[in-house]
Short mmCIF file of C-alpha atoms in Angstrom, two decimals:
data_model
loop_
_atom_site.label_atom_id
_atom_site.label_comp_id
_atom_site.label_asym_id
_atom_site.label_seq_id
_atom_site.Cartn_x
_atom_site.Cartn_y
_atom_site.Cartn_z
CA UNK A 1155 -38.33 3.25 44.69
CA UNK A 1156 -39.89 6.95 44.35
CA UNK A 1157 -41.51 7.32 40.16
CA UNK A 1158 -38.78 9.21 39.25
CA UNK A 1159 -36.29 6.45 40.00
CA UNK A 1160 -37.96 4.13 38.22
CA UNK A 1161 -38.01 6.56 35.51
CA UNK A 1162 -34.61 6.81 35.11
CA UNK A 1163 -33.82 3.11 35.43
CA UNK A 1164 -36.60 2.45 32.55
CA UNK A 1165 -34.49 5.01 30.49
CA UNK A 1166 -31.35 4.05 31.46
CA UNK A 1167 -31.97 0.25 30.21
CA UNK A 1168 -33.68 1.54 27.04
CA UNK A 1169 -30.82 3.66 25.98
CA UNK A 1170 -28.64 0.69 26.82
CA UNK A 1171 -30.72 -1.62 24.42
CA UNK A 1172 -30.52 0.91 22.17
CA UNK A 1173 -26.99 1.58 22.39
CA UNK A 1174 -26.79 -2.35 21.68
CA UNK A 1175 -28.52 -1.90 18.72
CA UNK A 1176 -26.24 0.98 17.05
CA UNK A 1177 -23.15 -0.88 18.38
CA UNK A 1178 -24.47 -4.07 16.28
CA UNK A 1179 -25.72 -1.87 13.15
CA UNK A 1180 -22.63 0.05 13.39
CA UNK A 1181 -19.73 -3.24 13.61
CA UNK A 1182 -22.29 -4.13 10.61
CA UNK A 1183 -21.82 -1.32 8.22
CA UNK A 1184 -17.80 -1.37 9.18
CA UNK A 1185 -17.36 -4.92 8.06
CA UNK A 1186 -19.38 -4.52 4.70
CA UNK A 1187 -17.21 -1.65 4.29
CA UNK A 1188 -14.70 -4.07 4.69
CA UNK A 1189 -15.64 -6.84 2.51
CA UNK A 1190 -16.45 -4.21 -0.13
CA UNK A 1191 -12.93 -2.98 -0.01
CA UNK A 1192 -11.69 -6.70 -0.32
CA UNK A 1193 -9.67 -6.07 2.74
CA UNK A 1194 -7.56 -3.70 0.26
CA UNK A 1195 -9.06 -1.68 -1.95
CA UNK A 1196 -10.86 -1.52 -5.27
CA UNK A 1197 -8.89 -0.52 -8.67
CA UNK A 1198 -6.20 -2.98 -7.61
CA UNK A 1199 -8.01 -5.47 -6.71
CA UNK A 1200 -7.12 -7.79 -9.63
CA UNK A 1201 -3.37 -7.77 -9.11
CA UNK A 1202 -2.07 -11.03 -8.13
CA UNK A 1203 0.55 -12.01 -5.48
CA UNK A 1204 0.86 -8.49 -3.20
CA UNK A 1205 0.87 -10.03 -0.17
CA UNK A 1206 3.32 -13.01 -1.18
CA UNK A 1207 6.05 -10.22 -3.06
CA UNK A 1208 5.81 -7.92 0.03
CA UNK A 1209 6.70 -10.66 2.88
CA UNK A 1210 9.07 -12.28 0.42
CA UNK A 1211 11.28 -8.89 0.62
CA UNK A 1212 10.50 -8.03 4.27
CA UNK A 1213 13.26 -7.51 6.48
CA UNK A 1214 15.99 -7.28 3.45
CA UNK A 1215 17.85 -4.07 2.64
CA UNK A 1216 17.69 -2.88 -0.58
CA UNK A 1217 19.22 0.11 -2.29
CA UNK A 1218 18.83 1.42 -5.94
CA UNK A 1219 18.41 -1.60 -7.99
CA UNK A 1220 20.66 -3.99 -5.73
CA UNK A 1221 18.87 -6.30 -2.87
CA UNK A 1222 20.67 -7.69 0.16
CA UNK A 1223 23.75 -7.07 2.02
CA UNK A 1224 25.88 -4.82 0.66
CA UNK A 1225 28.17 -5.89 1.92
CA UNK A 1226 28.08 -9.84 0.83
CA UNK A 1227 31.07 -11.67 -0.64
CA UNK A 1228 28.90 -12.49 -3.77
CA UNK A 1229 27.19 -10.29 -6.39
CA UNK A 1230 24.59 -12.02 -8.97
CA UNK A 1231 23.28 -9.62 -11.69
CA UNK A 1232 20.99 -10.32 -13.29
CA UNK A 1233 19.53 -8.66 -16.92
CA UNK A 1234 15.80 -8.79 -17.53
CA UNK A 1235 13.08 -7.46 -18.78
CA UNK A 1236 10.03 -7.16 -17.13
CA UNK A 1237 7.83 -8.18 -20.45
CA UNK A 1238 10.12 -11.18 -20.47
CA UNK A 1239 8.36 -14.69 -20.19
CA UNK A 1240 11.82 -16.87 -19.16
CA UNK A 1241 12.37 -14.24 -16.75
CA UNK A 1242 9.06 -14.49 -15.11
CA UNK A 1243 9.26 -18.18 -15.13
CA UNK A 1244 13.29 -17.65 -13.11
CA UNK A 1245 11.39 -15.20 -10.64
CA UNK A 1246 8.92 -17.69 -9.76
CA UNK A 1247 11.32 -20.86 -9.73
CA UNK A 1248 14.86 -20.63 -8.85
CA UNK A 1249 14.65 -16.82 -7.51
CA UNK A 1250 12.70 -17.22 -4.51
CA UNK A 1251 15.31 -20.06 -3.18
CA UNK A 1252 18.27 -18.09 -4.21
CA UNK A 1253 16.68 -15.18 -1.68
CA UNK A 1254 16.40 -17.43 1.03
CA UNK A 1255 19.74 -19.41 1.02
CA UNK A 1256 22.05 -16.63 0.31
CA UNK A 1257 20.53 -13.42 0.08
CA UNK A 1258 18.56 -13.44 3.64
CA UNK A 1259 21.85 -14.62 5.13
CA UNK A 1260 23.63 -11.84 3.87
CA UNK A 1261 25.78 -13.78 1.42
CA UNK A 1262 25.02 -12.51 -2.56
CA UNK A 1263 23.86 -9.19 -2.92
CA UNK A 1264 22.00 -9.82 -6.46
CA UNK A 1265 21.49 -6.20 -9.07
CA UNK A 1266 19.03 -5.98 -11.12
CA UNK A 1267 19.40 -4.32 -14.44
CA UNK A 1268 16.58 -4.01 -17.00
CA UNK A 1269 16.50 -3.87 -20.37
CA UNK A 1270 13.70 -2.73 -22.82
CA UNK A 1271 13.66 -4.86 -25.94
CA UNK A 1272 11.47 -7.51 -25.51
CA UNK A 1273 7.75 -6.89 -26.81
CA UNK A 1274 9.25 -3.10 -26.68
CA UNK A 1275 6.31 -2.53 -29.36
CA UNK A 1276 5.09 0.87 -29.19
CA UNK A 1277 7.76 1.37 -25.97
CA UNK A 1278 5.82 -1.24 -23.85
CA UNK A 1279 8.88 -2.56 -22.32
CA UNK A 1280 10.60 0.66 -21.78
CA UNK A 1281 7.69 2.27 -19.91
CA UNK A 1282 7.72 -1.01 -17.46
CA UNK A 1283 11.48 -0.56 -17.14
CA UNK A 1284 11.62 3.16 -16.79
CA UNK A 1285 8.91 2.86 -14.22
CA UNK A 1286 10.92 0.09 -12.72
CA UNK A 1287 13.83 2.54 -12.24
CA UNK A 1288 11.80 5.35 -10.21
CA UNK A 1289 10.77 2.39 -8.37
CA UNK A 1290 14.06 1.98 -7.63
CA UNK A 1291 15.00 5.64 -6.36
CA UNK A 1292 12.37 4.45 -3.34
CA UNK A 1293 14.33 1.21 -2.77
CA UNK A 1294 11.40 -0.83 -3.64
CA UNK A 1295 12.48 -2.15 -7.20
CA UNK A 1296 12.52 -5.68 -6.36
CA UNK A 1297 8.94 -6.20 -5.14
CA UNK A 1298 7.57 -4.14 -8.40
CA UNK A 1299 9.63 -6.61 -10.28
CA UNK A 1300 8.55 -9.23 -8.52
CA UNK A 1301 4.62 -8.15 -8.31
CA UNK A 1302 4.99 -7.03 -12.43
CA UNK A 1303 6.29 -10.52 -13.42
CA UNK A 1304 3.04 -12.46 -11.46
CA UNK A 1305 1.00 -10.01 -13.13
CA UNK A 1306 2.94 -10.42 -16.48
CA UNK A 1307 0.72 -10.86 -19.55
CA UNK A 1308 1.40 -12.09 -23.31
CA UNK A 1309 4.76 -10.31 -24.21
CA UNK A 1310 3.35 -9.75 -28.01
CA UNK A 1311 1.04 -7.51 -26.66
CA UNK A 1312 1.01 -3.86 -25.44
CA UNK A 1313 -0.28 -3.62 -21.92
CA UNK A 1314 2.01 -1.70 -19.80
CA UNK A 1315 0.24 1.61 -19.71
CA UNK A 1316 -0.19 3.78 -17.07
CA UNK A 1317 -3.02 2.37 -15.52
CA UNK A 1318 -1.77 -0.82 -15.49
CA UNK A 1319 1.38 0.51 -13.93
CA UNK A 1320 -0.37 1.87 -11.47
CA UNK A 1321 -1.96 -1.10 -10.23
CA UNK A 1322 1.07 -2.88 -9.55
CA UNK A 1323 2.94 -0.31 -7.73
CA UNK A 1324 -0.18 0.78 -5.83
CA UNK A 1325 0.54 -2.65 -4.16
CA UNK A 1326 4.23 -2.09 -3.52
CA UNK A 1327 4.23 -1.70 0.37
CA UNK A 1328 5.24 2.15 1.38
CA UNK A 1329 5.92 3.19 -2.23
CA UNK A 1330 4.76 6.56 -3.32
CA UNK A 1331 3.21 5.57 -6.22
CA UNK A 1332 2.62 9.34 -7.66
CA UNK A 1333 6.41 10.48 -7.10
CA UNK A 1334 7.81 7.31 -9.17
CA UNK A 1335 5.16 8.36 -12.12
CA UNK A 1336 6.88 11.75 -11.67
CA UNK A 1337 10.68 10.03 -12.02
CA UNK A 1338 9.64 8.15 -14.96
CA UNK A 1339 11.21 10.64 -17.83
CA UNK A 1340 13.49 12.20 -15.63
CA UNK A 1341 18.16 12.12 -16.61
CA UNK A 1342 18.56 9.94 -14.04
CA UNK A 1343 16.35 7.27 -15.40
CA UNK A 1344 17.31 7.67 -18.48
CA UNK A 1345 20.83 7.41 -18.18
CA UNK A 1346 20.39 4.44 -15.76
CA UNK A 1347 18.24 2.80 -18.65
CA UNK A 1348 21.25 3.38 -21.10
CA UNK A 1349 23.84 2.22 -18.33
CA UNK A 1350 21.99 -1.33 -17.96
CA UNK A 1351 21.41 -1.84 -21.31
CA UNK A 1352 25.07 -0.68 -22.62
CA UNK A 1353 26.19 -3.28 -19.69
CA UNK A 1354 24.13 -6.02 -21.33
CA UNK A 1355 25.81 -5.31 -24.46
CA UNK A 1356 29.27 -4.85 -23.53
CA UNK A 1357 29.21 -8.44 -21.27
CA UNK A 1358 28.32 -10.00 -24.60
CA UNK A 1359 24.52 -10.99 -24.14
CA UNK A 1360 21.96 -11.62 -26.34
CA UNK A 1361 18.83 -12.29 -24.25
CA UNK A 1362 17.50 -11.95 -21.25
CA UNK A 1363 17.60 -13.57 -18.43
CA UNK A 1364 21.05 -13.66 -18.25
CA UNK A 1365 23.16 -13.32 -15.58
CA UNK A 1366 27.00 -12.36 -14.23
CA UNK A 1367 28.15 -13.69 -11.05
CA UNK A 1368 31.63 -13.07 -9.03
CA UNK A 1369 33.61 -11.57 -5.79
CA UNK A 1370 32.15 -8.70 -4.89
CA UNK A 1371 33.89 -5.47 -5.90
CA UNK A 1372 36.02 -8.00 -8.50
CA UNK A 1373 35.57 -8.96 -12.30
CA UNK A 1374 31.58 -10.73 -12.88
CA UNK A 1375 31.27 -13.63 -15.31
CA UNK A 1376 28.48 -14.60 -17.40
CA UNK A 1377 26.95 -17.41 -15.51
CA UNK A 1378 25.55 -20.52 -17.93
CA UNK A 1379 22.86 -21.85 -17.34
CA UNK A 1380 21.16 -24.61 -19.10
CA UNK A 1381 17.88 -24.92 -17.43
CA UNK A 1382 15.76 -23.00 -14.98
CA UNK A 1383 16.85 -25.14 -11.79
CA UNK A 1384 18.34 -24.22 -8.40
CA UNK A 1385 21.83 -26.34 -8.95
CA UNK A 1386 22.25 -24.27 -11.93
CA UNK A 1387 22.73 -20.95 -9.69
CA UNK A 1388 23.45 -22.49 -6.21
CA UNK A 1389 26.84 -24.39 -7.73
CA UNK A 1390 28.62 -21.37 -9.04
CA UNK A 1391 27.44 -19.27 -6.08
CA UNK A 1392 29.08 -21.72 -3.75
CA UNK A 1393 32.41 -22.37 -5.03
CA UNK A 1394 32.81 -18.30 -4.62
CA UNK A 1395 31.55 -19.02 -1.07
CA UNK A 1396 33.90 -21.47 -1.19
CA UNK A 1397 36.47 -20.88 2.17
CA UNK A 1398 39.92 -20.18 -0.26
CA UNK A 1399 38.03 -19.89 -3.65
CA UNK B 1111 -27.61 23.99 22.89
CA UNK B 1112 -25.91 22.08 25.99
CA UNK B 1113 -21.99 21.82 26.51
CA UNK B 1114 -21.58 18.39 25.09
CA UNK B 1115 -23.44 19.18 22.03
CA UNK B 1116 -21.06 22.18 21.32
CA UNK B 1117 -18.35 19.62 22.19
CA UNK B 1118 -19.32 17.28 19.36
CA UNK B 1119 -19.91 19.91 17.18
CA UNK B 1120 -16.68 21.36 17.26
CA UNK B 1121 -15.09 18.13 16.64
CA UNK B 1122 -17.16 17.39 14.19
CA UNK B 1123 -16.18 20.64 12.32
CA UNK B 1124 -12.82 20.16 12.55
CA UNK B 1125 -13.03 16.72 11.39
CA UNK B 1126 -14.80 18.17 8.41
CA UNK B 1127 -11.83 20.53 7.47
CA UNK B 1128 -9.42 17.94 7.97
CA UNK B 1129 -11.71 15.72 5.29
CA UNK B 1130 -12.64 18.78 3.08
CA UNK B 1131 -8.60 19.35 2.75
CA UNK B 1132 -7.92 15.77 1.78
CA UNK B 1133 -10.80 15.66 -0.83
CA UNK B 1134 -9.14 18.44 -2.14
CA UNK B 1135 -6.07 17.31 -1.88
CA UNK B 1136 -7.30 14.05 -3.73
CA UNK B 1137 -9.10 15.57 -6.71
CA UNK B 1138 -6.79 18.32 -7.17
CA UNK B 1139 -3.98 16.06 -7.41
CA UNK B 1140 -1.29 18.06 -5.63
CA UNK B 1141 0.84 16.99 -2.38
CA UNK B 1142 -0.81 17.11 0.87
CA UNK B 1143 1.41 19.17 3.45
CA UNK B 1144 3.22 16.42 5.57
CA UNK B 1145 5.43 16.70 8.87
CA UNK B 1146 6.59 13.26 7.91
CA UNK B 1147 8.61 12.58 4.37
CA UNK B 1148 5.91 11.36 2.08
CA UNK B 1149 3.87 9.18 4.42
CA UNK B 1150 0.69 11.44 3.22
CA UNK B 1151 0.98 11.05 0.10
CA UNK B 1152 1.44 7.95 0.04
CA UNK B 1153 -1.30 6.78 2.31
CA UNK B 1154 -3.01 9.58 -0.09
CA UNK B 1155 -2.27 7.62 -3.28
CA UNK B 1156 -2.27 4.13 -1.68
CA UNK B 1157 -5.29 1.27 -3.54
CA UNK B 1158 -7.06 2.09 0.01
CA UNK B 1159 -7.28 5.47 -0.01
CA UNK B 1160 -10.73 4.37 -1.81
CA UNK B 1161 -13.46 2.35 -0.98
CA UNK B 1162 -15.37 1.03 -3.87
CA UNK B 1163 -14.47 4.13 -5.86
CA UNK B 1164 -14.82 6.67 -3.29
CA UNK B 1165 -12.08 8.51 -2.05
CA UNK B 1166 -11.86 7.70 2.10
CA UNK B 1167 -11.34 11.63 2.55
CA UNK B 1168 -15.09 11.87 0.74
CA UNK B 1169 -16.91 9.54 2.98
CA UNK B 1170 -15.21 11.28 6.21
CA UNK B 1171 -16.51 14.76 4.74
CA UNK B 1172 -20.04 12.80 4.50
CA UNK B 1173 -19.42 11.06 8.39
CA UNK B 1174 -18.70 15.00 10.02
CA UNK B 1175 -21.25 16.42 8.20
CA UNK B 1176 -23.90 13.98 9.40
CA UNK B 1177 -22.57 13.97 12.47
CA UNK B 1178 -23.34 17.67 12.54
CA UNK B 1179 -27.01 17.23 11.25
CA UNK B 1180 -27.87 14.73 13.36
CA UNK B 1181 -27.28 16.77 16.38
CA UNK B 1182 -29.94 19.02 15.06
CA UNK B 1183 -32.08 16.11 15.36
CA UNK B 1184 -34.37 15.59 18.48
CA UNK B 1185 -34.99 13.02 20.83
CA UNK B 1186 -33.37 9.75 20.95
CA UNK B 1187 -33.74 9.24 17.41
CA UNK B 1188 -31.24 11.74 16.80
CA UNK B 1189 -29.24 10.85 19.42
CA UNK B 1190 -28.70 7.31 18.21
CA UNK B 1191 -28.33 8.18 15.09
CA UNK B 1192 -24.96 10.32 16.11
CA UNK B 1193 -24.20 7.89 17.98
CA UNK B 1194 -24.26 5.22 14.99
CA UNK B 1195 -22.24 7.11 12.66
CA UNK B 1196 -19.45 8.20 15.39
CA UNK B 1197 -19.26 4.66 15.73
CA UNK B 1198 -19.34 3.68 12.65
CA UNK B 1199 -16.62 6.32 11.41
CA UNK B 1200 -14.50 4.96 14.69
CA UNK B 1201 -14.70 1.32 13.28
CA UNK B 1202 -13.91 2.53 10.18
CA UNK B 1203 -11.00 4.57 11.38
CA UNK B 1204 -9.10 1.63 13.53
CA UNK B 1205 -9.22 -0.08 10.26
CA UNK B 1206 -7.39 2.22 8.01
CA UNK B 1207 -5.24 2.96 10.96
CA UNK B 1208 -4.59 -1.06 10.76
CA UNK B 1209 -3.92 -0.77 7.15
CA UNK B 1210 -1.48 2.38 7.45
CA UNK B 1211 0.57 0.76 10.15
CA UNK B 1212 0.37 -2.83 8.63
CA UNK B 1213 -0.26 -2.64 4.87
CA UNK B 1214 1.02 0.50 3.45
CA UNK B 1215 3.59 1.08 5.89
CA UNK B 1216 3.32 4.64 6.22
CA UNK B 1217 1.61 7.29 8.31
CA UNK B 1218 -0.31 10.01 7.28
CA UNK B 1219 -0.46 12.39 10.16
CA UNK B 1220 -3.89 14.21 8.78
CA UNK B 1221 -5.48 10.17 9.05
CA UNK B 1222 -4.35 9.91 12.29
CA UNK B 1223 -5.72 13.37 13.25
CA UNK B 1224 -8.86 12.11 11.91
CA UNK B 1225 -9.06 8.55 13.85
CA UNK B 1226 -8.20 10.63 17.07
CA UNK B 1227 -11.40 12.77 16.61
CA UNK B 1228 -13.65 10.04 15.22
CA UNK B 1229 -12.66 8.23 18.51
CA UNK B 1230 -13.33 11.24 20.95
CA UNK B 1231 -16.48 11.54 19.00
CA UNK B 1232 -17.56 8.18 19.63
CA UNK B 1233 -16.78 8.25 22.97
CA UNK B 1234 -19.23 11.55 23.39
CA UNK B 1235 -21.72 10.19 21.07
CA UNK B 1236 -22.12 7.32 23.75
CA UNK B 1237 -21.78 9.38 26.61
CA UNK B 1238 -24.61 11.66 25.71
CA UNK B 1239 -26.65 8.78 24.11
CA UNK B 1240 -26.73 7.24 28.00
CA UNK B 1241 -27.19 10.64 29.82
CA UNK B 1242 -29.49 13.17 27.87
CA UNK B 1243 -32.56 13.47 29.31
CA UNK B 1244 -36.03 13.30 26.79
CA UNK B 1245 -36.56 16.78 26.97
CA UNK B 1246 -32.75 17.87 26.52
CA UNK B 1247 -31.26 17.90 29.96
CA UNK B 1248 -28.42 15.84 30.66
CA UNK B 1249 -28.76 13.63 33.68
#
């Protein structure tokens, strides 16, 4: 092998080895990018539940403030407010079995309409609802809900500000987080606000959770409940279901 | 300056606009223009469009622009070095592709634009890390 082969062999295996090494340091600095992003990011890092909320909804339509099939035999509504502790505590017990015995299979289409009076000091509750309703003109209203609720804090006190906001919808798969600020003030929310609440009012509530439950595209009832259990929901629901009901 | 220097450069500029635009587009606060309907802005206003605190579109602006320095620098020093931060900018660029297509759910075409030339850049950076000669010459 002439010296000039041998020169370019030596150099080819030393830029190899090195080429090793800046591989190595570079798979390095990508993975403590990584783990310093916490596999998501930083200022919404502390928000609880993202990944559970966004599979939970995967794969079901959702329009508006309604979730499921529109067209299913059943409608639940349901009237909450997102600073509400019972509600929480029905979105983490019964509602997640409710979603996958009748909603995934297409038979209740459940609506969702919020109300703003509970811990509504200094418009707490209306900003979460309000900002629940832009949500909503993405199609992504149930997962904030969902996602706001796990990250729900004392009702008495006023947390829901913008930044706050932010973090939960900045985990809402696919939302555009900056046009739903925008939405926030506009008629349409307003007037939607106004709708659910006159709605609450007119079916003869008092408090929230409550619900109304029917045919679809017929006359709701208010459906009693006594306790926070799935029999409660799943026994009405299924004498509507009911073949001849 | 040889051909694949000029190569890298040039991608490495246009990599920098593409950055510069969405660091603009970050800190000024308006939309960024978008072929798609809102993936952008989105993807722009998404919890990863930072790392740590730093806008994304800031630490691409920093990768091109050492990228472009570096190929000022001689000798293999300076050719591993470009060859580290291609690299590490194409790592770094398969995972917030990951995260568009599998976390956010939307597509920002200027990201994508951006992966594509991190990747080309990497795959130079390593070509001309294995062929330049000492002196300059490529092999």
């Amino acid at each position: 092998m002439s010296a000039r082969n041998e020169e370019l062999v030596a150099r080819r295996n030393r830029r190899l080895r090195l080429l090793g090494i800046v591989l190595g340091a570079a798979v390095l600095l990508v993975l403590i990018a990584i783990a310093v992003s916490g596999g998501s990011g930083s200022s919404s890092r502390n928000v609880r539940g993202a990944s559970l909320v966004n599979a939970r909804f995967r794969g079901i339509p959702q329009t508006g403030i309604t979730l499921g099939n529109p067209n299913a035999p059943v409608t639940l509504v349901e009237f909450a407010d997102l600073k509400c502790p019972v509600c929480r505590d029905y979105t983490t017990s019964v509602f997640p079995q409710l979603v996958d015995r009748y909603v995934r299979t297409g038979k209740v289409r459940m609506v969702l309409q919020l109300q703003h009076f509970v811990g509504n000091q200094n418009g707490d509750s209306e900003r979460a609802a309000r900002m629940g309703l832009a949500v909503a003109q993405q199609n992504r209203l149930w997962q904030f809900a969902d996602l706001f609720y796990l990250n729900q804090r004392d009702e008495t006190r006023t947390y829901v500000t913008d930044p706050f906001l932010r973090r939960i919808a900045a985990r809402v798969h696919g939302l555009n987080v900056n046009r739903a600020f925008a939405a926030r003030n506009q008629p349409t929310v307003t007037q939607a606000l106004h709708d659910a609440s006159d709605q609450f009012k007119a079916a003869g509530f008092r408090a929230t959770p409550s619900f109304a439950v029917g045919k679809s595209g017929g006359t709701l009832t208010p459906l009693d409940y006594t306790s926070l259990s799935l029999s409660q929901f799943a026994g009405p629901i299924d004498k509507l279901l009911a073949p001849g009901s | 300056m040889k051909r694949l220097d000029i190569g890298i450069g040039l991608l490495a500029l246009i990599g920098l606009g593409i950055a510069a635009y969405l660091a603009y587009i970050h800190y000024a606060g308006v939309k960024p223009l978008c072929l798609a309907s809102g993936g952008c802005e989105t993807v722009q206003t998404s919890h990863w469009s930072k790392l740590a605190g730093v806008p994304v579109a800031v630490l691409g602006l920093v990768g091109y622009a050492a990228i472009l320095a570096l190929l000022l620098v001689p000798g293999e020093t300076g050719l591993a070095a470009t060859a580290f931060v291609a690299l590490a900018g194409f790592g770094f660029s398969l995972y917030l592709t990951w995260a568009e297509l599998f976390r956010i759910h939307a597509i920002c075409q200027w990201c994508v634009a951006s992966a594509v030339l991190m990747t080309l850049l990497a795959a130079l950076s390593v070509f001309r890390l294995l062929t330049t000669e000492e002196r300059g010459a490529y092999a």
